[in-house]
mmCIF file of C-alpha atoms in Angstrom:
data_model
loop_
_atom_site.group_PDB
_atom_site.id
_atom_site.type_symbol
_atom_site.label_atom_id
_atom_site.label_comp_id
_atom_site.label_asym_id
_atom_site.label_seq_id
_atom_site.Cartn_x
_atom_site.Cartn_y
_atom_site.Cartn_z
ATOM 1 C CA MET A 485 -0.054 -0.007 -0.005
ATOM 2 C CA ALA A 486 1.157 3.536 -0.753
ATOM 3 C CA THR A 487 2.397 5.581 2.181
ATOM 4 C CA GLY A 488 1.522 9.249 2.131
ATOM 5 C CA GLU A 489 3.225 12.218 3.576
ATOM 6 C CA THR A 490 1.789 11.308 7.063
ATOM 7 C CA GLY A 491 3.642 7.956 7.359
ATOM 8 C CA PHE A 492 0.346 6.158 7.247
ATOM 9 C CA ASP A 493 -0.892 4.204 4.241
ATOM 10 C CA ASP A 494 -4.064 5.575 2.698
ATOM 11 C CA VAL A 495 -6.329 2.809 4.085
ATOM 12 C CA THR A 496 -5.059 3.378 7.707
ATOM 13 C CA PHE A 497 -5.393 7.168 7.272
ATOM 14 C CA ASP A 498 -8.956 6.676 5.993
ATOM 15 C CA LEU A 499 -9.913 4.438 8.958
ATOM 16 C CA VAL A 500 -8.435 6.858 11.413
ATOM 17 C CA SER A 501 -10.352 9.728 9.769
ATOM 18 C CA VAL A 502 -13.745 7.864 9.854
ATOM 19 C CA GLN A 503 -13.119 6.802 13.399
ATOM 20 C CA TYR A 504 -12.255 10.416 14.463
ATOM 21 C CA HIS A 505 -15.285 11.888 12.725
ATOM 22 C CA SER A 506 -17.695 9.141 14.087
ATOM 23 C CA LEU A 507 -16.500 9.784 17.671
ATOM 24 C CA LYS A 508 -16.612 13.575 17.249
ATOM 25 C CA ALA A 509 -20.051 13.485 15.834
ATOM 26 C CA GLY A 510 -21.156 11.134 18.527
ATOM 27 C CA HIS A 511 -20.099 13.729 20.986
ATOM 28 C CA ASP A 512 -22.084 16.313 19.207
ATOM 29 C CA TYR A 513 -25.245 14.272 18.979
ATOM 30 C CA GLY A 514 -25.442 14.150 22.775
ATOM 31 C CA GLN A 515 -26.318 17.858 22.548
ATOM 32 C CA TYR A 516 -28.858 17.133 19.803
ATOM 33 C CA VAL A 517 -30.602 14.535 22.063
ATOM 34 C CA ARG A 518 -30.763 17.078 24.879
ATOM 35 C CA ASP A 519 -32.163 19.702 22.579
ATOM 36 C CA ALA A 520 -34.889 17.356 21.241
ATOM 37 C CA ASP A 521 -35.748 16.169 24.678
ATOM 38 C CA ASN A 522 -36.070 19.838 25.916
ATOM 39 C CA ALA A 523 -38.357 20.573 23.018
ATOM 40 C CA GLY A 524 -40.441 17.634 23.984
ATOM 41 C CA ARG A 525 -39.773 15.732 20.755
ATOM 42 C CA GLN A 526 -39.072 12.241 21.877
ATOM 43 C CA ASP A 527 -39.298 10.855 18.363
ATOM 44 C CA ILE A 528 -36.439 13.188 17.199
ATOM 45 C CA ALA A 529 -34.368 12.505 20.357
ATOM 46 C CA ASP A 530 -34.772 8.740 19.580
ATOM 47 C CA PHE A 531 -33.648 9.376 15.933
ATOM 48 C CA PHE A 532 -30.524 11.075 17.280
ATOM 49 C CA ARG A 533 -29.936 8.377 19.748
ATOM 50 C CA LYS A 534 -29.940 5.884 16.837
ATOM 51 C CA VAL A 535 -27.718 8.021 14.771
ATOM 52 C CA MET A 536 -25.295 8.186 17.839
ATOM 53 C CA GLU A 537 -25.412 4.384 18.134
ATOM 54 C CA ASP A 538 -24.589 3.913 14.444
ATOM 55 C CA ASP A 539 -21.595 6.244 14.647
ATOM 56 C CA SER A 540 -20.404 4.416 17.811
ATOM 57 C CA ALA A 541 -20.532 1.065 16.000
ATOM 58 C CA ARG A 542 -18.795 2.672 13.074
ATOM 59 C CA ALA A 543 -15.919 3.896 15.177
ATOM 60 C CA LYS A 544 -15.667 0.476 16.956
ATOM 61 C CA GLN A 545 -15.422 -1.308 13.537
ATOM 62 C CA CYS A 546 -12.699 1.141 12.481
ATOM 63 C CA HIS A 547 -10.853 0.390 15.690
ATOM 64 C CA GLU A 548 -11.105 -3.388 15.004
ATOM 65 C CA PHE A 549 -9.686 -2.862 11.473
ATOM 66 C CA LEU A 550 -6.884 -0.659 12.871
ATOM 67 C CA LYS A 551 -6.036 -3.291 15.371
ATOM 68 C CA GLU A 552 -5.837 -5.845 12.603
ATOM 69 C CA LEU A 553 -3.534 -3.596 10.414
ATOM 70 C CA SER A 554 -1.333 -2.473 13.444
ATOM 71 C CA GLY A 555 2.184 -3.859 13.104
ATOM 72 C CA SER A 556 1.581 -5.238 9.617
ATOM 73 C CA SER A 557 3.518 -4.285 6.655
ATOM 74 C CA GLU A 558 0.243 -3.054 5.081
ATOM 75 C CA SER A 559 0.002 -0.196 7.520
ATOM 76 C CA GLY A 560 3.074 1.806 6.902
ATOM 77 C CA PRO A 561 5.829 2.878 9.227
ATOM 78 C CA ALA A 562 3.680 5.070 11.387
ATOM 79 C CA VAL A 563 1.594 2.218 12.587
ATOM 80 C CA SER A 564 4.294 -0.660 12.489
#
């Protein structure tokens, strides 16, 4: 795999990026849930909870892939 300027291969970089954005979004969704709860919109609060769960699962899957790649020749020198 090609190693970019960061020392990470493209796939590892992409997984780290998706993991970061999923975790960041999950943090933000907590406020969205509170806003919907405060507005009395349980249906929307439940929607945001589901979105938060989906992003949490996405971040966890990225973590599993990163563990699999860690230390392999596929990951590039930054993860080896």
